[in-house]
Every structure is written in structure tokens, then in C-alpha cells.
Amino acid sequence: QVQLVESGGGLVQPGGSLRLSCAASGIIFSVNNVGWYRQAPGKERELVATITQVGITNYGDSVKGRFTISRDNGKNTVYLQMNSLKSEDTAVYSCGAGRFGMNYWGKGTLVTVSS
């Protein structure tokens, strides 16, 4: 059974930082592409960042230069370091994994950026 479990969300002030983690089980993590997506209330899900099995990264335009995705295959975990957070970053952040496209999803973790 494949499981992706996100953690690290919470309330942060504008300009602050958070680090999200997503721990995977039930898959051979190292051969999967993984990524972070987010969905704000009333909006469609959007790409935040992805990282391939060989470490190639891709970012959504709204987070370039502020967020960094990384992975630790030894820990079956993908991370999202979020800096210079803005109110518009408020959303449920979910991680996905898959060989071709995102076939597996976590339940998400809420990030709220507010003063």
C-alpha cells in the first residue's frame, strides 16, 4: 500500500519560512519523480515544484527564487523549503509521486501565511 504523508505545515507570518516534508512508503522512492502541488480555497490545484529521480527540478513561476525542493532517497522523503512567504502562498500543500505523472498523492498539509 502506497502512502505519502506530509508534515510541517502551520501558521507563519509574511516574510517567514517553513519546511515541508513528505515521507513515502510502499513504493521504490528513488525511481519515482516527486513533487509538491497546492490548492487555495476557490482555486485550482497548481504546481509548486517537482524533482525527478535524477534530481532535475522545476518550479512554478510564483515560487521561483523563494522555494527549494529536495529529496533524500535514503529516507524516502521529499522536502520543500519555503522562504519569503506571502499571503498568497496560503493553501493546502500536497505531495505526489509517480514514474510517469503523479500517480500517488498525500492528503496534504495546510500552510497559512498571515499576520
PDB file of C-alpha atoms in Angstrom:
ATOM      1  CA  GLN A   1       0.000   0.000   0.000  1.00  0.00           C
ATOM      2  CA  VAL A   2       1.430   3.320  -1.089  1.00  0.00           C
ATOM      3  CA  GLN A   3       1.375   6.126   1.462  1.00  0.00           C
ATOM      4  CA  LEU A   4       2.563   9.715   1.212  1.00  0.00           C
ATOM      5  CA  VAL A   5       2.405  11.641   4.465  1.00  0.00           C
ATOM      6  CA  GLU A   6       3.032  15.378   4.559  1.00  0.00           C
ATOM      7  CA  SER A   7       4.098  17.343   7.621  1.00  0.00           C
ATOM      8  CA  GLY A   8       5.439  20.754   8.553  1.00  0.00           C
ATOM      9  CA  GLY A   9       2.515  23.000   7.721  1.00  0.00           C
ATOM     10  CA  GLY A  10       1.205  25.669  10.040  1.00  0.00           C
ATOM     11  CA  LEU A  11       0.719  29.373  10.585  1.00  0.00           C
ATOM     12  CA  VAL A  12       3.552  31.716   9.646  1.00  0.00           C
ATOM     13  CA  GLN A  13       3.845  35.480   9.270  1.00  0.00           C
ATOM     14  CA  PRO A  14       4.513  37.097   5.913  1.00  0.00           C
ATOM     15  CA  GLY A  15       8.216  37.009   5.153  1.00  0.00           C
ATOM     16  CA  GLY A  16       8.705  33.915   7.257  1.00  0.00           C
ATOM     17  CA  SER A  17       9.839  30.406   6.367  1.00  0.00           C
ATOM     18  CA  LEU A  18       8.548  26.868   6.648  1.00  0.00           C
ATOM     19  CA  ARG A  19       9.909  23.484   5.667  1.00  0.00           C
ATOM     20  CA  LEU A  20       7.503  20.815   4.496  1.00  0.00           C
ATOM     21  CA  SER A  21       8.303  17.113   4.447  1.00  0.00           C
ATOM     22  CA  CYS A  22       6.644  14.222   2.642  1.00  0.00           C
ATOM     23  CA  ALA A  23       7.517  10.687   3.695  1.00  0.00           C
ATOM     24  CA  ALA A  24       6.754   7.906   1.235  1.00  0.00           C
ATOM     25  CA  SER A  25       6.224   4.207   1.800  1.00  0.00           C
ATOM     26  CA  GLY A  26       5.094   1.321  -0.360  1.00  0.00           C
ATOM     27  CA  ILE A  27       6.999   2.494  -3.446  1.00  0.00           C
ATOM     28  CA  ILE A  28      10.581   2.364  -4.659  1.00  0.00           C
ATOM     29  CA  PHE A  29      11.046   6.042  -3.915  1.00  0.00           C
ATOM     30  CA  SER A  30      14.326   6.503  -5.759  1.00  0.00           C
ATOM     31  CA  VAL A  31      12.853   5.686  -9.174  1.00  0.00           C
ATOM     32  CA  ASN A  32       9.870   7.991  -8.824  1.00  0.00           C
ATOM     33  CA  ASN A  33       9.507  11.609  -9.766  1.00  0.00           C
ATOM     34  CA  VAL A  34       8.054  13.558  -6.826  1.00  0.00           C
ATOM     35  CA  GLY A  35       6.565  16.967  -6.410  1.00  0.00           C
ATOM     36  CA  TRP A  36       4.595  19.484  -4.415  1.00  0.00           C
ATOM     37  CA  TYR A  37       1.308  20.989  -5.501  1.00  0.00           C
ATOM     38  CA  ARG A  38      -1.020  23.370  -3.721  1.00  0.00           C
ATOM     39  CA  GLN A  39      -4.650  24.345  -3.761  1.00  0.00           C
ATOM     40  CA  ALA A  40      -6.005  27.533  -2.288  1.00  0.00           C
ATOM     41  CA  PRO A  41      -9.705  27.972  -1.424  1.00  0.00           C
ATOM     42  CA  GLY A  42     -11.728  28.532  -4.568  1.00  0.00           C
ATOM     43  CA  LYS A  43      -8.771  27.915  -6.858  1.00  0.00           C
ATOM     44  CA  GLU A  44      -7.499  25.013  -8.916  1.00  0.00           C
ATOM     45  CA  ARG A  45      -4.532  22.933  -7.854  1.00  0.00           C
ATOM     46  CA  GLU A  46      -1.272  24.353  -9.136  1.00  0.00           C
ATOM     47  CA  LEU A  47       2.272  23.135  -9.496  1.00  0.00           C
ATOM     48  CA  VAL A  48       4.692  24.288  -6.815  1.00  0.00           C
ATOM     49  CA  ALA A  49       7.793  22.234  -7.595  1.00  0.00           C
ATOM     50  CA  THR A  50       8.866  18.852  -8.884  1.00  0.00           C
ATOM     51  CA  ILE A  51      12.088  16.884  -8.759  1.00  0.00           C
ATOM     52  CA  THR A  52      12.869  13.937 -10.992  1.00  0.00           C
ATOM     53  CA  GLN A  53      14.525  10.693  -9.997  1.00  0.00           C
ATOM     54  CA  VAL A  54      17.845  12.140 -11.161  1.00  0.00           C
ATOM     55  CA  GLY A  55      17.392  15.442  -9.354  1.00  0.00           C
ATOM     56  CA  ILE A  56      16.189  17.778 -12.085  1.00  0.00           C
ATOM     57  CA  THR A  57      13.933  20.427 -10.568  1.00  0.00           C
ATOM     58  CA  ASN A  58      11.091  22.501 -11.928  1.00  0.00           C
ATOM     59  CA  TYR A  59       9.223  25.328 -10.195  1.00  0.00           C
ATOM     60  CA  GLY A  60       6.006  27.192 -10.648  1.00  0.00           C
ATOM     61  CA  ASP A  61       6.556  30.805 -11.673  1.00  0.00           C
ATOM     62  CA  SER A  62       5.044  32.184  -8.480  1.00  0.00           C
ATOM     63  CA  VAL A  63       7.575  30.434  -6.219  1.00  0.00           C
ATOM     64  CA  LYS A  64      10.793  30.637  -8.239  1.00  0.00           C
ATOM     65  CA  GLY A  65      13.617  32.056  -6.173  1.00  0.00           C
ATOM     66  CA  ARG A  66      11.733  31.577  -2.893  1.00  0.00           C
ATOM     67  CA  PHE A  67      11.061  27.828  -2.631  1.00  0.00           C
ATOM     68  CA  THR A  68      13.501  24.933  -2.922  1.00  0.00           C
ATOM     69  CA  ILE A  69      12.592  21.282  -3.442  1.00  0.00           C
ATOM     70  CA  SER A  70      14.959  18.492  -2.460  1.00  0.00           C
ATOM     71  CA  ARG A  71      14.833  14.760  -1.876  1.00  0.00           C
ATOM     72  CA  ASP A  72      16.563  12.226   0.338  1.00  0.00           C
ATOM     73  CA  ASN A  73      16.229   8.801  -1.235  1.00  0.00           C
ATOM     74  CA  GLY A  74      17.747   7.160   1.840  1.00  0.00           C
ATOM     75  CA  LYS A  75      14.858   8.496   3.916  1.00  0.00           C
ATOM     76  CA  ASN A  76      12.193   8.163   1.183  1.00  0.00           C
ATOM     77  CA  THR A  77      11.396  11.815   1.779  1.00  0.00           C
ATOM     78  CA  VAL A  78      10.923  14.932  -0.317  1.00  0.00           C
ATOM     79  CA  TYR A  79      11.227  18.391   1.196  1.00  0.00           C
ATOM     80  CA  LEU A  80      10.007  21.857   0.315  1.00  0.00           C
ATOM     81  CA  GLN A  81      11.861  24.778   1.862  1.00  0.00           C
ATOM     82  CA  MET A  82       9.670  27.858   1.630  1.00  0.00           C
ATOM     83  CA  ASN A  83      11.190  31.287   2.270  1.00  0.00           C
ATOM     84  CA  SER A  84       9.860  34.834   1.961  1.00  0.00           C
ATOM     85  CA  LEU A  85       6.321  33.557   2.332  1.00  0.00           C
ATOM     86  CA  LYS A  86       3.456  35.719   1.145  1.00  0.00           C
ATOM     87  CA  SER A  87      -0.228  35.694   1.996  1.00  0.00           C
ATOM     88  CA  GLU A  88      -0.951  34.317  -1.463  1.00  0.00           C
ATOM     89  CA  ASP A  89       1.054  31.201  -0.582  1.00  0.00           C
ATOM     90  CA  THR A  90      -1.750  30.176   1.778  1.00  0.00           C
ATOM     91  CA  ALA A  91      -3.031  26.792   0.586  1.00  0.00           C
ATOM     92  CA  VAL A  92      -3.151  23.072   1.233  1.00  0.00           C
ATOM     93  CA  TYR A  93       0.148  21.636   0.042  1.00  0.00           C
ATOM     94  CA  SER A  94       0.162  18.052  -1.197  1.00  0.00           C
ATOM     95  CA  CYS A  95       2.950  15.844  -2.408  1.00  0.00           C
ATOM     96  CA  GLY A  96       2.702  13.491  -5.332  1.00  0.00           C
ATOM     97  CA  ALA A  97       4.829  10.682  -6.706  1.00  0.00           C
ATOM     98  CA  GLY A  98       4.938   8.574  -9.825  1.00  0.00           C
ATOM     99  CA  ARG A  99       7.055   7.151 -12.609  1.00  0.00           C
ATOM    100  CA  PHE A 100       5.046   8.853 -15.367  1.00  0.00           C
ATOM    101  CA  GLY A 101       2.920  11.624 -13.968  1.00  0.00           C
ATOM    102  CA  MET A 102       1.776  11.793 -10.364  1.00  0.00           C
ATOM    103  CA  ASN A 103       0.004   8.521  -9.601  1.00  0.00           C
ATOM    104  CA  TYR A 104       0.044   8.741  -5.819  1.00  0.00           C
ATOM    105  CA  TRP A 105      -0.980  11.608  -3.555  1.00  0.00           C
ATOM    106  CA  GLY A 106      -0.815  12.544   0.079  1.00  0.00           C
ATOM    107  CA  LYS A 107      -3.697  14.128   1.969  1.00  0.00           C
ATOM    108  CA  GLY A 108      -1.960  17.475   2.272  1.00  0.00           C
ATOM    109  CA  THR A 109      -0.845  19.892   4.933  1.00  0.00           C
ATOM    110  CA  LEU A 110      -2.257  23.385   5.445  1.00  0.00           C
ATOM    111  CA  VAL A 111       0.032  26.394   5.205  1.00  0.00           C
ATOM    112  CA  THR A 112      -1.422  29.701   6.354  1.00  0.00           C
ATOM    113  CA  VAL A 113       0.540  32.906   5.850  1.00  0.00           C
ATOM    114  CA  SER A 114      -0.975  35.685   7.907  1.00  0.00           C
ATOM    115  CA  SER A 115      -0.050  38.373  10.381  1.00  0.00           C
TER     116      SER A 115
END
